[in-house]
PDB file of C-alpha atoms and ligand atoms in Angstrom:
ATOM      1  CA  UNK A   1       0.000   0.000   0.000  1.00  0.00           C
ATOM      2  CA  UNK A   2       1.309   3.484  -1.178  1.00  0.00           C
ATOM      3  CA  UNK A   3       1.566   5.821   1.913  1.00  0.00           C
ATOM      4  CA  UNK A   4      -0.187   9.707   1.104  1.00  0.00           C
ATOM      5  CA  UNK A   5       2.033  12.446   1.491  1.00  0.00           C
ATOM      6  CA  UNK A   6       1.438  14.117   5.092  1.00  0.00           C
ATOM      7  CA  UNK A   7       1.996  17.637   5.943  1.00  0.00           C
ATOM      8  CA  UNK A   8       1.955  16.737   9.364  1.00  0.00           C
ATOM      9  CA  UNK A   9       3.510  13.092   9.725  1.00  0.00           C
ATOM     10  CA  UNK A  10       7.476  14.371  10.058  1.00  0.00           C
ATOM     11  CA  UNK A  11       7.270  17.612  11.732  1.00  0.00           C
ATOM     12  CA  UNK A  12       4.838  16.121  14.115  1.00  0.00           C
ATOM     13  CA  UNK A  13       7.153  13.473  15.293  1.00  0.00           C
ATOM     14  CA  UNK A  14      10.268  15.712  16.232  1.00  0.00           C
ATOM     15  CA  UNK A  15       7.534  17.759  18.103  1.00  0.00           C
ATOM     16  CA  UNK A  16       6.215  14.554  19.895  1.00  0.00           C
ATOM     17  CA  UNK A  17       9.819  13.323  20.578  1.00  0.00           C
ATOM     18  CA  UNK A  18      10.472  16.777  22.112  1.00  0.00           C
ATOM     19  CA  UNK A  19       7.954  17.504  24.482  1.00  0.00           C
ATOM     20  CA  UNK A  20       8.156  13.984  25.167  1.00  0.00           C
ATOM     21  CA  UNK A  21      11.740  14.193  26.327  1.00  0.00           C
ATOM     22  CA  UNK A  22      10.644  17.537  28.582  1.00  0.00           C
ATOM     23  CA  UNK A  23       8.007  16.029  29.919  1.00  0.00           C
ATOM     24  CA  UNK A  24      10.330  12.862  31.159  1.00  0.00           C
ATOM     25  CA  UNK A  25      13.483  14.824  32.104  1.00  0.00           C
ATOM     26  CA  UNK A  26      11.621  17.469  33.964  1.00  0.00           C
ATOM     27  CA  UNK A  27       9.750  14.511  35.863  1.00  0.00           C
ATOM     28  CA  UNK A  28      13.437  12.857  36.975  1.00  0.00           C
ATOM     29  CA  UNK A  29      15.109  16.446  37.602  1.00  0.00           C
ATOM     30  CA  UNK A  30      16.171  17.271  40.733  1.00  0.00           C
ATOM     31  CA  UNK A  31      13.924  19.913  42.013  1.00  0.00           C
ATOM     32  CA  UNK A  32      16.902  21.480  43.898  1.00  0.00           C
ATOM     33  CA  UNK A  33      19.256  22.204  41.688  1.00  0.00           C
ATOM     34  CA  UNK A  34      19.120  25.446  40.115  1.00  0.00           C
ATOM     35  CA  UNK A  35      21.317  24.675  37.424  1.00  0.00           C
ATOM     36  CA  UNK A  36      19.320  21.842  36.119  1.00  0.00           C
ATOM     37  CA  UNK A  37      15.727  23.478  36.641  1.00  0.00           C
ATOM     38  CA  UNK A  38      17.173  26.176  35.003  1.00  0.00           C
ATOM     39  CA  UNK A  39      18.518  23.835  32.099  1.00  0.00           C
ATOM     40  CA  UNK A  40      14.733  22.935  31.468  1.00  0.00           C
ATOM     41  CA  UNK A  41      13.156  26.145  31.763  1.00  0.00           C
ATOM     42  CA  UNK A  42      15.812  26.901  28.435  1.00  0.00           C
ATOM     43  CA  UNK A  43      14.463  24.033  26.768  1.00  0.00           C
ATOM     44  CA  UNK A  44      10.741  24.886  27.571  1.00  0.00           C
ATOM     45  CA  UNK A  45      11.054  28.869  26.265  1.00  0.00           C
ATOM     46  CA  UNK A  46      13.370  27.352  22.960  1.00  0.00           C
ATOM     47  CA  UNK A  47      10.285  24.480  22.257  1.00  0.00           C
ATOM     48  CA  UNK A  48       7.278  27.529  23.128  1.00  0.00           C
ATOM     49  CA  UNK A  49       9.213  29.290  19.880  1.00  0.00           C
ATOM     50  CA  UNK A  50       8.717  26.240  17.806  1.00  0.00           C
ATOM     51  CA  UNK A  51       5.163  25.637  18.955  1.00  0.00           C
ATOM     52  CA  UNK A  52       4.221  28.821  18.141  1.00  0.00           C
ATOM     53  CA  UNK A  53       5.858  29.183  14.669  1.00  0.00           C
ATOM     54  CA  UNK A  54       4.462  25.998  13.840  1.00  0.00           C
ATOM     55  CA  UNK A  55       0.963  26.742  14.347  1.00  0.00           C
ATOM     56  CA  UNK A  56       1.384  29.733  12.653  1.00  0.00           C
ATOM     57  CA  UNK A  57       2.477  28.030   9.652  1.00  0.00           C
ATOM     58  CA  UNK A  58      -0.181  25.677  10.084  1.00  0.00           C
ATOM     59  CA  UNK A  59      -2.422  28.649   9.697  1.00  0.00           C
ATOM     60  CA  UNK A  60      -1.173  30.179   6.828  1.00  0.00           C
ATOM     61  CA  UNK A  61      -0.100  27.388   4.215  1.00  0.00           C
ATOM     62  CA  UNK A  62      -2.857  24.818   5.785  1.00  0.00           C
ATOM     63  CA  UNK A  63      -5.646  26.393   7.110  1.00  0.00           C
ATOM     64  CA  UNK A  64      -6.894  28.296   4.079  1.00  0.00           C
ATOM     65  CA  UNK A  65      -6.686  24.882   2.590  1.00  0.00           C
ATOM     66  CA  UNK A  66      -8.721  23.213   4.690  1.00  0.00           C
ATOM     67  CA  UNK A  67     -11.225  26.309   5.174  1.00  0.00           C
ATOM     68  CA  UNK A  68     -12.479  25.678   1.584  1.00  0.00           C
ATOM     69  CA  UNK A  69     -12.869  22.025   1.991  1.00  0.00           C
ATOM     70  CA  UNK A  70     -14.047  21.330   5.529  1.00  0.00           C
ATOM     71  CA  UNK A  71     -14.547  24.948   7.417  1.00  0.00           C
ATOM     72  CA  UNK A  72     -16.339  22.819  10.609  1.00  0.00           C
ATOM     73  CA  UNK A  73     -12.497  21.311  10.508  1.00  0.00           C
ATOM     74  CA  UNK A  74     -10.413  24.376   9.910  1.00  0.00           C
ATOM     75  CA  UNK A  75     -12.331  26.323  12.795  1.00  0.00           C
ATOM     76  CA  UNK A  76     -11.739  23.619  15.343  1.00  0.00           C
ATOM     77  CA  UNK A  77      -8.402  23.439  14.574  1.00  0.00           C
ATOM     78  CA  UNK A  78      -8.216  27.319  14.589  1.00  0.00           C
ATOM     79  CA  UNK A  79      -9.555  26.927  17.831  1.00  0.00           C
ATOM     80  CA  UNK A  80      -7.446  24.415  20.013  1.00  0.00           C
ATOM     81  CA  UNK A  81      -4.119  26.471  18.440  1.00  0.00           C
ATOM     82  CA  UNK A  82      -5.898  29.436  20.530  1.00  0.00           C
ATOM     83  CA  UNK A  83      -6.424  27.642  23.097  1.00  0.00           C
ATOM     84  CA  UNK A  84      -2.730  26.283  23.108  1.00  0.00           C
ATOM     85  CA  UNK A  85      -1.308  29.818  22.578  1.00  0.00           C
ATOM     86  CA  UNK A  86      -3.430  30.682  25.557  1.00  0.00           C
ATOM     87  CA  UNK A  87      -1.840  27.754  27.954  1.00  0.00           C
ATOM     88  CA  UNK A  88       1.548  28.200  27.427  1.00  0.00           C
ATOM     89  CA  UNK A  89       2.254  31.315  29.413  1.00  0.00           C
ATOM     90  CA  UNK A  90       0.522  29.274  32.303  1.00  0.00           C
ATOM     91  CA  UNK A  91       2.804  26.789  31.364  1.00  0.00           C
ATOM     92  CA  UNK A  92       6.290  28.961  31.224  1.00  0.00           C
ATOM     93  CA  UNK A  93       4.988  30.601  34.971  1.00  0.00           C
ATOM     94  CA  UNK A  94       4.946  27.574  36.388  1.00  0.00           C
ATOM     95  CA  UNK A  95       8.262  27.170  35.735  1.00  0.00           C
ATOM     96  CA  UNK A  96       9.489  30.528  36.319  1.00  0.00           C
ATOM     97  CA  UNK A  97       7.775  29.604  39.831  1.00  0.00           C
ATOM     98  CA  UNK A  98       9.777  26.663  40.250  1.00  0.00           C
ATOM     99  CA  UNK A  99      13.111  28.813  39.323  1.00  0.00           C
ATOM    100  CA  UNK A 100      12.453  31.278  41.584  1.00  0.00           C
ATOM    101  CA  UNK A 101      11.283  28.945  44.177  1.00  0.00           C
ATOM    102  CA  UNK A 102      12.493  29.689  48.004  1.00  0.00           C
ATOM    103  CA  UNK A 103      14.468  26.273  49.395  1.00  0.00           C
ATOM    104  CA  UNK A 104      11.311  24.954  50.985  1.00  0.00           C
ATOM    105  CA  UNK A 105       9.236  25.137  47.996  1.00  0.00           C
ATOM    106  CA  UNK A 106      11.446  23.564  45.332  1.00  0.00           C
ATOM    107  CA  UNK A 107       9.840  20.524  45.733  1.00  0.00           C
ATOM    108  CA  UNK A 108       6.232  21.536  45.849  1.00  0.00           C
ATOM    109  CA  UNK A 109       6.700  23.579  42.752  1.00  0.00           C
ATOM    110  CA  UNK A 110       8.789  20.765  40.905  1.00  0.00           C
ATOM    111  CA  UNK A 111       5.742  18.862  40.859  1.00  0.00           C
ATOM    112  CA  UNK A 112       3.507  22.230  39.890  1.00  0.00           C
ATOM    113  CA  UNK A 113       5.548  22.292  36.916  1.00  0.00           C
ATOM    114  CA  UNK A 114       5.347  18.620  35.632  1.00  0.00           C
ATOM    115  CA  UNK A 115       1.784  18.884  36.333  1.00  0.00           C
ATOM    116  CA  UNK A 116       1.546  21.569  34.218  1.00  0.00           C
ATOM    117  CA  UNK A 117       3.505  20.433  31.731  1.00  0.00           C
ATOM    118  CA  UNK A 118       2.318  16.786  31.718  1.00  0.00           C
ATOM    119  CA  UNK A 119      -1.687  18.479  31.045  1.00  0.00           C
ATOM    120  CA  UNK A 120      -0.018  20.797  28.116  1.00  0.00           C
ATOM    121  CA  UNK A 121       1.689  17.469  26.233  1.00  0.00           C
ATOM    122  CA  UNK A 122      -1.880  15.479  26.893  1.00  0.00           C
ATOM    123  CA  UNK A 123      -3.564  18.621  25.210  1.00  0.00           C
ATOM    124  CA  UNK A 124      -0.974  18.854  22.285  1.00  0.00           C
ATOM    125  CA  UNK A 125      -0.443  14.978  21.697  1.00  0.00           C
ATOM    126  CA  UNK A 126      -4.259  15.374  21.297  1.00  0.00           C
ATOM    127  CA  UNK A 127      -4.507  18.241  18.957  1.00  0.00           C
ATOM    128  CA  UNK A 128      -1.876  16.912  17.053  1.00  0.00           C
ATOM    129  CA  UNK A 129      -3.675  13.897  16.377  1.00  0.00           C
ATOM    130  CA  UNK A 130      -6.865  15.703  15.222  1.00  0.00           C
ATOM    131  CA  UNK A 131      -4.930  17.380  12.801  1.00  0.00           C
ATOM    132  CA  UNK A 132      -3.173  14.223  11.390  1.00  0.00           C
ATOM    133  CA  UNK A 133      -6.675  12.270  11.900  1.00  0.00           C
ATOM    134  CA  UNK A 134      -9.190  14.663  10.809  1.00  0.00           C
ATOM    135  CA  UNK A 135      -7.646  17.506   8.215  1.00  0.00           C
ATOM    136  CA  UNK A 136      -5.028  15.443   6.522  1.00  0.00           C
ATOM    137  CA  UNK A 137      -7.177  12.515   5.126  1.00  0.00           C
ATOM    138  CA  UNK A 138      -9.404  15.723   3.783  1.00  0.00           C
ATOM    139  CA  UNK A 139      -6.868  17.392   2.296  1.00  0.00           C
ATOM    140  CA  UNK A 140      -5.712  13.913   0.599  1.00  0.00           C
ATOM    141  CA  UNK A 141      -9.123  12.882  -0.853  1.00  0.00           C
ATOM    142  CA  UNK A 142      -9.246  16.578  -2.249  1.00  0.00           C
ATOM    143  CA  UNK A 143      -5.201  17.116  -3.526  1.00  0.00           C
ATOM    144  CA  UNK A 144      -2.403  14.609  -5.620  1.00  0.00           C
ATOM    145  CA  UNK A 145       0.242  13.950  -3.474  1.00  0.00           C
ATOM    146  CA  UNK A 146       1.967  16.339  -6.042  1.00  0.00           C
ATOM    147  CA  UNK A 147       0.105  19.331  -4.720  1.00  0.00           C
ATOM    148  CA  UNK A 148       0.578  18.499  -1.055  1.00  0.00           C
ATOM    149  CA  UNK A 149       4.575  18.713  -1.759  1.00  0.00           C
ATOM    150  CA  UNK A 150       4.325  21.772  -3.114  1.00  0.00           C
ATOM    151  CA  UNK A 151       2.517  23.339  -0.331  1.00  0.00           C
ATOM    152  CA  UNK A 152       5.014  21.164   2.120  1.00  0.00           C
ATOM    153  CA  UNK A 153       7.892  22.879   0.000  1.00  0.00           C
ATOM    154  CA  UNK A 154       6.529  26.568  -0.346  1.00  0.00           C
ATOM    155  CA  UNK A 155       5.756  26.206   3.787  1.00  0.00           C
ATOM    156  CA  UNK A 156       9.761  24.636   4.194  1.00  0.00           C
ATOM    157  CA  UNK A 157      10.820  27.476   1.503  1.00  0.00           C
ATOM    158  CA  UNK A 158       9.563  30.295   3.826  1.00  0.00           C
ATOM    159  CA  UNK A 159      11.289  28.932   6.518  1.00  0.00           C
ATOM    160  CA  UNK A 160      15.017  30.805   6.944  1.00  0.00           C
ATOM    161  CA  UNK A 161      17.618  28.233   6.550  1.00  0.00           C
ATOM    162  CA  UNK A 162      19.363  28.109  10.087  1.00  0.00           C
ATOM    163  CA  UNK A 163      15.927  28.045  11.482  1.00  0.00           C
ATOM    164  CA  UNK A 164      15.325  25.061   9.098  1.00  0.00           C
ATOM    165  CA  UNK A 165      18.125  22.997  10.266  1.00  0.00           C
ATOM    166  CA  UNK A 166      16.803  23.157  13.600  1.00  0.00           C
ATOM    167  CA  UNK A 167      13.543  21.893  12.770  1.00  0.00           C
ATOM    168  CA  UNK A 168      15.174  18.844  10.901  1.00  0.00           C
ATOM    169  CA  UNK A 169      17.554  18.432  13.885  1.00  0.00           C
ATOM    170  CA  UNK A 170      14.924  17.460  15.837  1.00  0.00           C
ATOM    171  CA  UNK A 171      13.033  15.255  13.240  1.00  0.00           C
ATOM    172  CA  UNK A 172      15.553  13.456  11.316  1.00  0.00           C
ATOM    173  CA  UNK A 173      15.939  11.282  15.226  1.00  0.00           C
ATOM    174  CA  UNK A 174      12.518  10.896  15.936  1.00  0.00           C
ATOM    175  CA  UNK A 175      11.645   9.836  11.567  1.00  0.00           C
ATOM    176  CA  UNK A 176      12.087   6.242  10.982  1.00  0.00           C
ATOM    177  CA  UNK A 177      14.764   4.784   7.980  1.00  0.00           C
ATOM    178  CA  UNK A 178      11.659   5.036   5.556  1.00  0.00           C
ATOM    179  CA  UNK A 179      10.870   8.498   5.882  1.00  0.00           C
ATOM    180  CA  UNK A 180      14.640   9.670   6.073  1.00  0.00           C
ATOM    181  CA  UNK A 181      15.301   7.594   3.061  1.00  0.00           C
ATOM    182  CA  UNK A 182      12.570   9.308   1.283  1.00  0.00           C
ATOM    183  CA  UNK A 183      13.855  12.660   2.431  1.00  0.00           C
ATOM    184  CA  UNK A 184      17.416  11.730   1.519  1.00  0.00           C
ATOM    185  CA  UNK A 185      16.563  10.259  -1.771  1.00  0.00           C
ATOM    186  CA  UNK A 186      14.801  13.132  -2.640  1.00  0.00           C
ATOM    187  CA  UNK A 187      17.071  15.775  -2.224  1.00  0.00           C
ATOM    188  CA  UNK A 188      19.706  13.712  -4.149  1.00  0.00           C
ATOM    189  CA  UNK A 189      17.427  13.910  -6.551  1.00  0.00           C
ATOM    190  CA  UNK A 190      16.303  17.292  -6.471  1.00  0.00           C
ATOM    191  CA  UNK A 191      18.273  19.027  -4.298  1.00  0.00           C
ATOM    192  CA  UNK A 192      21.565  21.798  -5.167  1.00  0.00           C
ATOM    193  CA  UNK A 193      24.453  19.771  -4.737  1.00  0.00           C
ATOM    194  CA  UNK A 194      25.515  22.032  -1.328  1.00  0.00           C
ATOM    195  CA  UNK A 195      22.275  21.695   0.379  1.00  0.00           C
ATOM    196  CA  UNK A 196      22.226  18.154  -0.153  1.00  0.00           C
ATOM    197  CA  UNK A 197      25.886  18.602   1.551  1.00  0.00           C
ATOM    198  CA  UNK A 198      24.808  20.651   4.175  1.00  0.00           C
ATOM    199  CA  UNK A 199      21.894  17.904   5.318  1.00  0.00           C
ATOM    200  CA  UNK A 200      24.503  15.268   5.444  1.00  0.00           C
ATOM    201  CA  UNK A 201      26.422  16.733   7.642  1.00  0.00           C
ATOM    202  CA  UNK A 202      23.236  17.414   9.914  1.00  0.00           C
ATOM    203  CA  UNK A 203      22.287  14.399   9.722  1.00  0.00           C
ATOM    204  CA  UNK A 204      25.539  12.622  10.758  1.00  0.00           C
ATOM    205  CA  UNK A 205      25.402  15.265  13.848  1.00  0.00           C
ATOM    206  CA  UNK A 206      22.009  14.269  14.773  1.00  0.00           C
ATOM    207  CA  UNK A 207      21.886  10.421  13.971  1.00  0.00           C
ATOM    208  CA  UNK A 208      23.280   7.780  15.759  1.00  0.00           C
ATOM    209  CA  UNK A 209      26.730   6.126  13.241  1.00  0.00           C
ATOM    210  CA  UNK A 210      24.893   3.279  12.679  1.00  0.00           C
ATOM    211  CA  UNK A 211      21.412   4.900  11.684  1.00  0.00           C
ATOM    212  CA  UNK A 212      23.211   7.594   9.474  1.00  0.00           C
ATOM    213  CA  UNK A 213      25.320   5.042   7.572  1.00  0.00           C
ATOM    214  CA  UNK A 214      22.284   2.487   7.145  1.00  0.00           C
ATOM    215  CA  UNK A 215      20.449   5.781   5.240  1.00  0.00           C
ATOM    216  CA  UNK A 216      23.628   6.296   3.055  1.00  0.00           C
ATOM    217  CA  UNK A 217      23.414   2.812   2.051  1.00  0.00           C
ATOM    218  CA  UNK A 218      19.888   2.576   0.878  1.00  0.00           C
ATOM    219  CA  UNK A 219      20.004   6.160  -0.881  1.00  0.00           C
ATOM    220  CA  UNK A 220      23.383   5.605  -2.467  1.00  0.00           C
ATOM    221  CA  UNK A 221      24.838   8.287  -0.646  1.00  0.00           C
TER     222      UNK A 221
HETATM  223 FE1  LIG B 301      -1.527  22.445  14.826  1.00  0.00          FE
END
């Protein structure tokens, strides 16, 4: 069976993977040292960025999409990302709380702030599967897979590079050897020869030896 082309499947998974990996360090952190608390509250405030830029490209390359196919969709969707914006400044003062937290309350607020964060993943693994669930088998049955690459690539496109290779830095782990063949095949076969470069060396940062080498094998690379 031929898989559909997603616009949600990859991006999706690195954003799983990293709240995911919050949600368990924060719960194994201990809640008295500074240094690490602090180590996670950077992590939260650089994955809020990515949240938010991703829902706003959601909104402008796949809403309007969706809008003219299934508005009932489109407006839900519209909705829990306004509801998500809306939780995740209760989210980051939770854990400004547990920062700033006097000795005796480190604890106490520790747990605050995997509570918190614990109900924000539930909410987001949710939405996220709405979207993959509900819009994209939509947007299939209305678009060739053709179409839905070229809204993946004008969305990617708009994306500055250096900003780009962060987003695939945290995909290209959590994608399985199918999908980063099919990502590696394809920009060997479409791709300028020094971006092509520039993603193998990413990749070779990002994946473990033994994954890396078993994509170079099957793309030819
Ligand atoms: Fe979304």
């Amino acid at each position: 069976m031929t898989e559909r082309v997603s616009l949600y499947n990859e991006i999706h998974k690195g954003l799983r993977s990293q709240l995911l990996g919050l949600l368990i360090e924060c719960g194994r952190t201990d809640p008295g040292d500074r240094d690490a608390v602090a180590a996670l509250g950077v992590r939260l405030r650089a994955l809020r960025g990515m949240l938010e830029e991703h829902a706003a490209h959601e909104d402008r390359w796949v809403e309007p999409l969706l809008a003219e196919l299934r508005a009932d969709i489109a407006e839900a969707l519209s909705a829990d990302h306004a509801r998500i914006d809306g939780a995740i400044p209760t989210l980051e003062v939770a854990f400004t709380r547990w920062e700033e937290a006097a000795e005796d309350e480190q604890v106490t607020m520790g747990r605050l702030a995997y509570g918190a964060l614990s109900s924000f993943v539930g909410a987001y693994l949710t939405h996220m599967g709405r979207e993959e669930d509900e819009a994209m088998p939509v947007l299939q049955a209305a678009m060739t897979d053709e179409q839905l690459l070229e809204v993946s690539a004008q969305l990617r496109g708009a994306i500055p590079p250096p900003r780009m290779a962060e987003y695939i830095s945290i995909m290209l782990p959590a994608m399985n050897i199918e999908e980063r063949t099919q990502m590696f095949a394809g920009l060997k076969a479409n791709a300028p020869r020094e971006v092509l470069d520039g993603m193998c060396e990413l990749a070779s940062g990002v994946l473990a030896t033994s994954d890396w080498s078993a994509v170079r094998n099957r793309v030819g690379l």
